[in-house]
Amino acid sequence: MTPELEDLFSFLRFPSVSTDSRNAGDVRDCAGWLIGKLQRMGLTAELHETPKHPVVIAKNAHRPDRKTVLIYGHYDVQPVDPLNLWTTPPFEPEIRHGRIWARGATDNKGQMLAHVLGVEKTLKEHGELPVNLIFLFEGEEEIGSPNLAAFLAEHKDDLICDVIAISDTGMVAPGMGTLGYGLRGIACCEVKLTGPERDLHSGLFGGAVANPATAVARLVASLHDADGRVLVDGFYDDVRPLEDWEREMWAKVPGVSDADFLKVTGSPGLFGEEGYTSAERTWARPTAEVNGIGGGYQGEGSKTVLPAEAFVKFSFRLVPDQDPADILAKVEKHLRAHCPPGVKIEVEIGHDGKPYVVDPHSKFGLAAQSALKMAFGTEPVLIREGGSIPIVQTFRDILGVDTLLLGLALADAQIHSPDENFPVENFEAGIRLNQALLTELAAV
Ligand code: BES
Ligand code: ZN
């Protein structure tokens, strides 16, 4: 195995699941491993405490005559459940069919380490970097980066830079270098409906008291019309329409046709807002999603019970110029207004992140495009993204700097799902890409 793959395997073995407090020590150990790696490369690397998981900052020696590039990544990962659907254990990386299989292989450890190893290679080859570099790695991206905005505000003076680069997004097809110029935002909330003081016999009391599980279903149903449009009052007020040039450009992007969406999802059919392709629906239109729903008896066979409570977890994907706080206020109003009678409703507001869009033809955008061309040998494809990286718009708000999204995640990487994987060739291309990127950004 190459030393690069050995590093990646070591990195992947940390179960750095940010959402689970039982893994807090593993998240910290993973940050510690990174510090060691970055210091061995000759960078100054420091671990910064936050109220939860640490931030890692590393730098080379800065010179006033060079561009400053901030590279961001996250070393935390999503939970692994359902564990029984993994072919091999999620934190015991393995290579099969040219791909690395492990939680975090693509999202984001593989892509993040490609940044690190691209820098290491450049340092080895040239003794120094053509730019001033700041690495900023966090351990809380998968829980909405709750402490990073405060960290940025506090350390603003140490993070002054000209441009930010991130590999934590998608690539439309193998070998097709992809520049992302937009991300959807996100806003989460959870609803609990409470009925009788305990689970009841559904024969003795059913029909006489409201059933919280039925009420949850009605509440969920109130969110969309039959064609998939969101019915929350004012939900679409601030949605920026798609532009003609991007619709035309996206129509020619390989790997994202409706047929491709059907194939990669294994779904029996597509469904979404009328008048848009799947790519347009996911990259440029907002949604309301149920991420989890429950209540009542879940065991084998039937149990005639009228549950005492039921819940649903929602997330809303947002597009420019929707504001997460405004959307959550509108959603809460809708949920309270549509809550069926006879149950008590509690709405708990969760994390959020703003949507982002940037000009892909700016001077830094063009530099990123030529780096992609150098690494992949093909004309780069320009897309927006359906996923969210909450800190990206915050970088713009606090540091005043735009972000280049150089994605290496394939549609079938199974990020957030069992059997997450990352092609070895993407890892290697990512290392080349980062070497080229430093050169191209230095020349802007
Ligand atoms: N890397 C993903 C986001 C992503 C993946 C964007 C592929 C575009 C293409 C990121 O780690 C992620 O999953 N973000 C979460 C954020 C949330 C938990 C606040 C998301 O989008 O669900
Ligand atoms: Zn993720």
XYZ file of N, CA and C in Angstrom, residues 335-432:
294
model
N -46.948 24.850 11.245
C -47.156 23.617 12.026
C -48.170 23.858 13.146
N -48.050 24.968 13.820
C -49.006 25.266 14.907
C -50.410 25.455 14.344
N -50.504 26.131 13.192
C -51.827 26.387 12.611
C -52.478 25.096 12.101
N -51.658 24.145 11.654
C -52.204 22.911 11.070
C -52.239 21.738 12.035
N -51.849 21.964 13.282
C -51.855 20.866 14.242
C -53.302 20.435 14.521
N -53.619 19.153 14.317
C -54.996 18.693 14.551
C -55.401 18.889 16.013
N -56.696 18.959 16.295
C -57.160 19.171 17.671
C -56.899 17.952 18.555
N -56.820 18.182 19.846
C -56.747 17.074 20.806
C -55.341 16.627 21.158
N -54.313 17.258 20.570
C -52.928 16.939 20.942
C -52.185 18.234 21.268
N -51.106 18.075 22.032
C -50.271 19.235 22.376
C -49.048 19.206 21.464
N -48.685 20.363 20.925
C -47.542 20.398 19.997
C -46.350 21.126 20.619
N -45.170 20.523 20.460
C -43.927 21.209 20.831
C -43.049 21.239 19.588
N -42.510 22.402 19.266
C -41.617 22.532 18.106
C -40.236 22.910 18.623
N -39.275 22.053 18.328
C -37.907 22.357 18.754
C -37.088 22.736 17.524
N -36.537 23.944 17.556
C -35.763 24.428 16.410
C -34.356 23.828 16.461
N -33.881 23.332 15.317
C -32.560 22.698 15.271
C -31.526 23.578 14.584
N -30.503 22.941 14.022
C -29.421 23.722 13.408
C -29.810 24.200 12.014
N -29.035 25.158 11.511
C -29.313 25.647 10.164
C -28.032 26.105 9.477
N -28.123 26.411 8.209
C -26.992 26.939 7.440
C -27.546 27.654 6.221
N -26.900 28.752 5.845
C -27.430 29.549 4.732
C -27.055 28.948 3.369
N -27.892 29.198 2.366
C -27.521 28.776 1.001
C -26.383 29.652 0.461
N -25.776 29.209 -0.630
C -24.597 29.911 -1.159
C -24.583 29.827 -2.672
N -24.219 30.921 -3.307
C -23.951 30.872 -4.750
C -22.856 31.890 -5.056
N -22.009 31.553 -6.013
C -20.864 32.413 -6.330
C -20.622 32.356 -7.843
N -19.985 33.386 -8.370
C -19.697 33.418 -9.806
C -18.562 32.436 -10.134
N -18.837 31.389 -10.930
C -17.767 30.418 -11.243
C -16.727 30.979 -12.210
N -17.019 32.171 -12.786
C -16.096 32.746 -13.763
C -15.258 33.882 -13.181
N -15.242 34.016 -11.858
C -14.362 35.015 -11.231
C -12.915 34.603 -11.485
N -11.949 35.469 -11.140
C -10.550 35.084 -11.418
C -10.141 33.845 -10.619
N -10.627 33.720 -9.394
C -10.304 32.501 -8.640
C -11.060 31.293 -9.201
N -12.301 31.531 -9.642
C -13.081 30.453 -10.263
C -12.372 29.912 -11.502
N -11.825 30.821 -12.297
C -11.116 30.397 -13.509
C -9.835 29.639 -13.145
N -9.153 30.074 -12.082
C -7.942 29.366 -11.631
C -8.310 27.947 -11.188
N -9.427 27.827 -10.482
C -9.878 26.499 -10.056
C -10.204 25.639 -11.267
N -10.831 26.262 -12.266
C -11.152 25.492 -13.471
C -9.895 24.995 -14.166
N -8.850 25.826 -14.214
C -7.647 25.314 -14.893
C -6.958 24.247 -14.052
N -7.030 24.349 -12.720
C -6.460 23.269 -11.895
C -7.218 21.961 -12.134
N -8.532 22.045 -12.243
C -9.330 20.834 -12.512
C -8.954 20.240 -13.866
N -8.738 21.118 -14.829
C -8.367 20.657 -16.166
C -7.009 19.960 -16.136
N -6.077 20.529 -15.347
C -4.750 19.915 -15.243
C -4.841 18.546 -14.562
N -5.689 18.426 -13.542
C -5.758 17.172 -12.790
C -6.527 16.079 -13.536
N -7.551 16.461 -14.288
C -8.410 15.446 -14.916
C -8.274 15.377 -16.435
N -7.660 16.405 -17.023
C -7.482 16.398 -18.471
C -8.775 16.595 -19.249
N -9.834 17.019 -18.574
C -11.099 17.277 -19.274
C -11.559 18.695 -18.932
N -12.447 19.215 -19.755
C -13.039 20.535 -19.488
C -13.908 20.433 -18.232
N -13.684 21.255 -17.196
C -14.483 21.107 -15.977
C -15.967 21.412 -16.179
N -16.775 20.723 -15.410
C -18.220 20.897 -15.450
C -18.604 21.836 -14.302
N -19.541 22.737 -14.556
C -19.959 23.690 -13.520
C -21.361 23.341 -13.027
N -21.461 23.127 -11.731
C -22.763 22.739 -11.169
C -23.019 23.487 -9.852
N -24.281 23.440 -9.401
C -24.554 23.770 -8.008
C -24.764 22.444 -7.277
N -24.938 22.507 -5.984
C -25.014 21.286 -5.178
C -26.319 21.235 -4.407
N -26.828 20.028 -4.202
C -28.026 19.881 -3.391
C -27.732 19.853 -1.906
N -26.533 19.392 -1.554
C -26.137 19.283 -0.154
C -25.760 20.649 0.424
N -25.424 20.624 1.698
C -25.133 21.874 2.404
C -23.787 21.785 3.113
N -23.061 22.873 3.118
C -21.893 23.021 3.998
C -22.128 24.353 4.698
N -22.707 24.264 5.901
C -23.248 25.479 6.536
C -22.246 26.613 6.687
N -20.972 26.306 6.787
C -20.019 27.370 7.096
C -19.661 28.217 5.876
N -19.994 27.755 4.682
C -19.494 28.447 3.485
C -20.017 29.890 3.372
N -21.325 30.083 3.561
C -21.838 31.463 3.514
C -21.325 32.255 4.729
N -21.116 31.556 5.852
C -20.585 32.225 7.048
C -19.153 32.721 6.800
N -18.374 31.957 6.036
C -17.033 32.428 5.650
C -17.165 33.788 4.949
N -18.134 33.863 4.039
C -18.312 35.115 3.301
C -18.749 36.231 4.258
N -19.685 35.892 5.156
C -20.207 36.919 6.076
C -19.124 37.425 7.028
N -18.300 36.514 7.559
C -17.340 36.925 8.595
C -15.979 37.294 8.012
N -15.479 36.469 7.074
C -14.133 36.735 6.534
C -14.178 37.543 5.243
N -15.367 37.657 4.648
C -15.515 38.429 3.411
C -14.887 37.738 2.209
N -14.840 36.414 2.224
C -14.123 35.687 1.178
C -15.015 34.616 0.554
N -14.832 34.400 -0.756
C -15.610 33.388 -1.474
C -14.911 32.032 -1.470
N -15.711 31.000 -1.760
C -15.225 29.620 -1.662
C -15.315 28.907 -3.003
N -14.255 28.159 -3.318
C -14.231 27.288 -4.497
C -14.562 25.876 -4.031
N -15.520 25.235 -4.680
C -15.927 23.877 -4.284
C -15.416 22.890 -5.324
N -14.361 22.166 -4.955
C -13.718 21.248 -5.896
C -14.069 19.827 -5.496
N -15.259 19.382 -5.900
C -15.804 18.142 -5.380
C -15.203 16.889 -6.002
N -15.057 15.884 -5.159
C -14.547 14.583 -5.614
C -15.510 13.444 -5.251
N -16.719 13.805 -4.787
C -17.681 12.777 -4.341
C -18.544 12.304 -5.506
N -18.496 11.029 -5.802
C -19.349 10.487 -6.863
C -20.759 10.251 -6.324
N -21.722 10.231 -7.233
C -23.117 10.050 -6.820
C -23.324 8.710 -6.112
N -22.522 7.703 -6.468
C -22.702 6.391 -5.826
C -21.689 6.148 -4.693
N -21.173 7.239 -4.113
C -20.224 7.103 -2.997
C -20.921 6.673 -1.710
N -22.245 6.758 -1.697
C -23.055 6.324 -0.548
C -22.685 7.066 0.736
N -22.464 8.385 0.565
C -22.189 9.198 1.749
C -23.440 9.233 2.617
N -23.260 9.184 3.901
C -24.328 9.123 4.923
C -25.054 7.780 4.923
N -24.713 6.867 4.030
C -25.397 5.570 3.938
C -24.417 4.449 4.262
N -24.920 3.212 4.408
C -24.003 2.077 4.563
C -23.128 1.925 3.318
N -21.938 1.310 3.505
C -21.016 1.070 2.398
C -20.550 2.346 1.702
N -20.277 3.374 2.483
C -19.658 4.577 1.903
C -18.319 4.184 1.276
N -17.989 4.807 0.156
C -16.757 4.425 -0.546
C -16.176 5.600 -1.314
N -14.912 5.462 -1.692
C -14.180 6.518 -2.413
C -13.211 5.832 -3.360
N -13.312 6.081 -4.666
C -12.384 5.427 -5.590
C -10.941 5.848 -5.315
N -10.031 4.881 -5.362
C -8.616 5.201 -5.179
C -8.200 6.250 -6.209
N -8.772 6.146 -7.433
C -8.364 7.105 -8.480
C -8.817 8.529 -8.145
N -9.934 8.683 -7.422
C -10.345 10.031 -7.017
C -9.398 10.593 -5.957
N -8.970 9.705 -5.061
C -8.014 10.109 -4.022
C -6.718 10.599 -4.682
N -6.232 9.835 -5.638
C -4.985 10.216 -6.322
C -5.175 11.482 -7.146
N -6.320 11.571 -7.846
C -6.601 12.777 -8.634
C -6.718 13.983 -7.707
N -7.291 13.772 -6.522
C -7.437 14.865 -5.554
C -6.080 15.403 -5.120
N -5.130 14.528 -4.950
C -3.775 14.960 -4.561
C -3.166 15.804 -5.686
N -3.292 15.305 -6.929
C -2.807 16.077 -8.096
C -3.525 17.424 -8.198
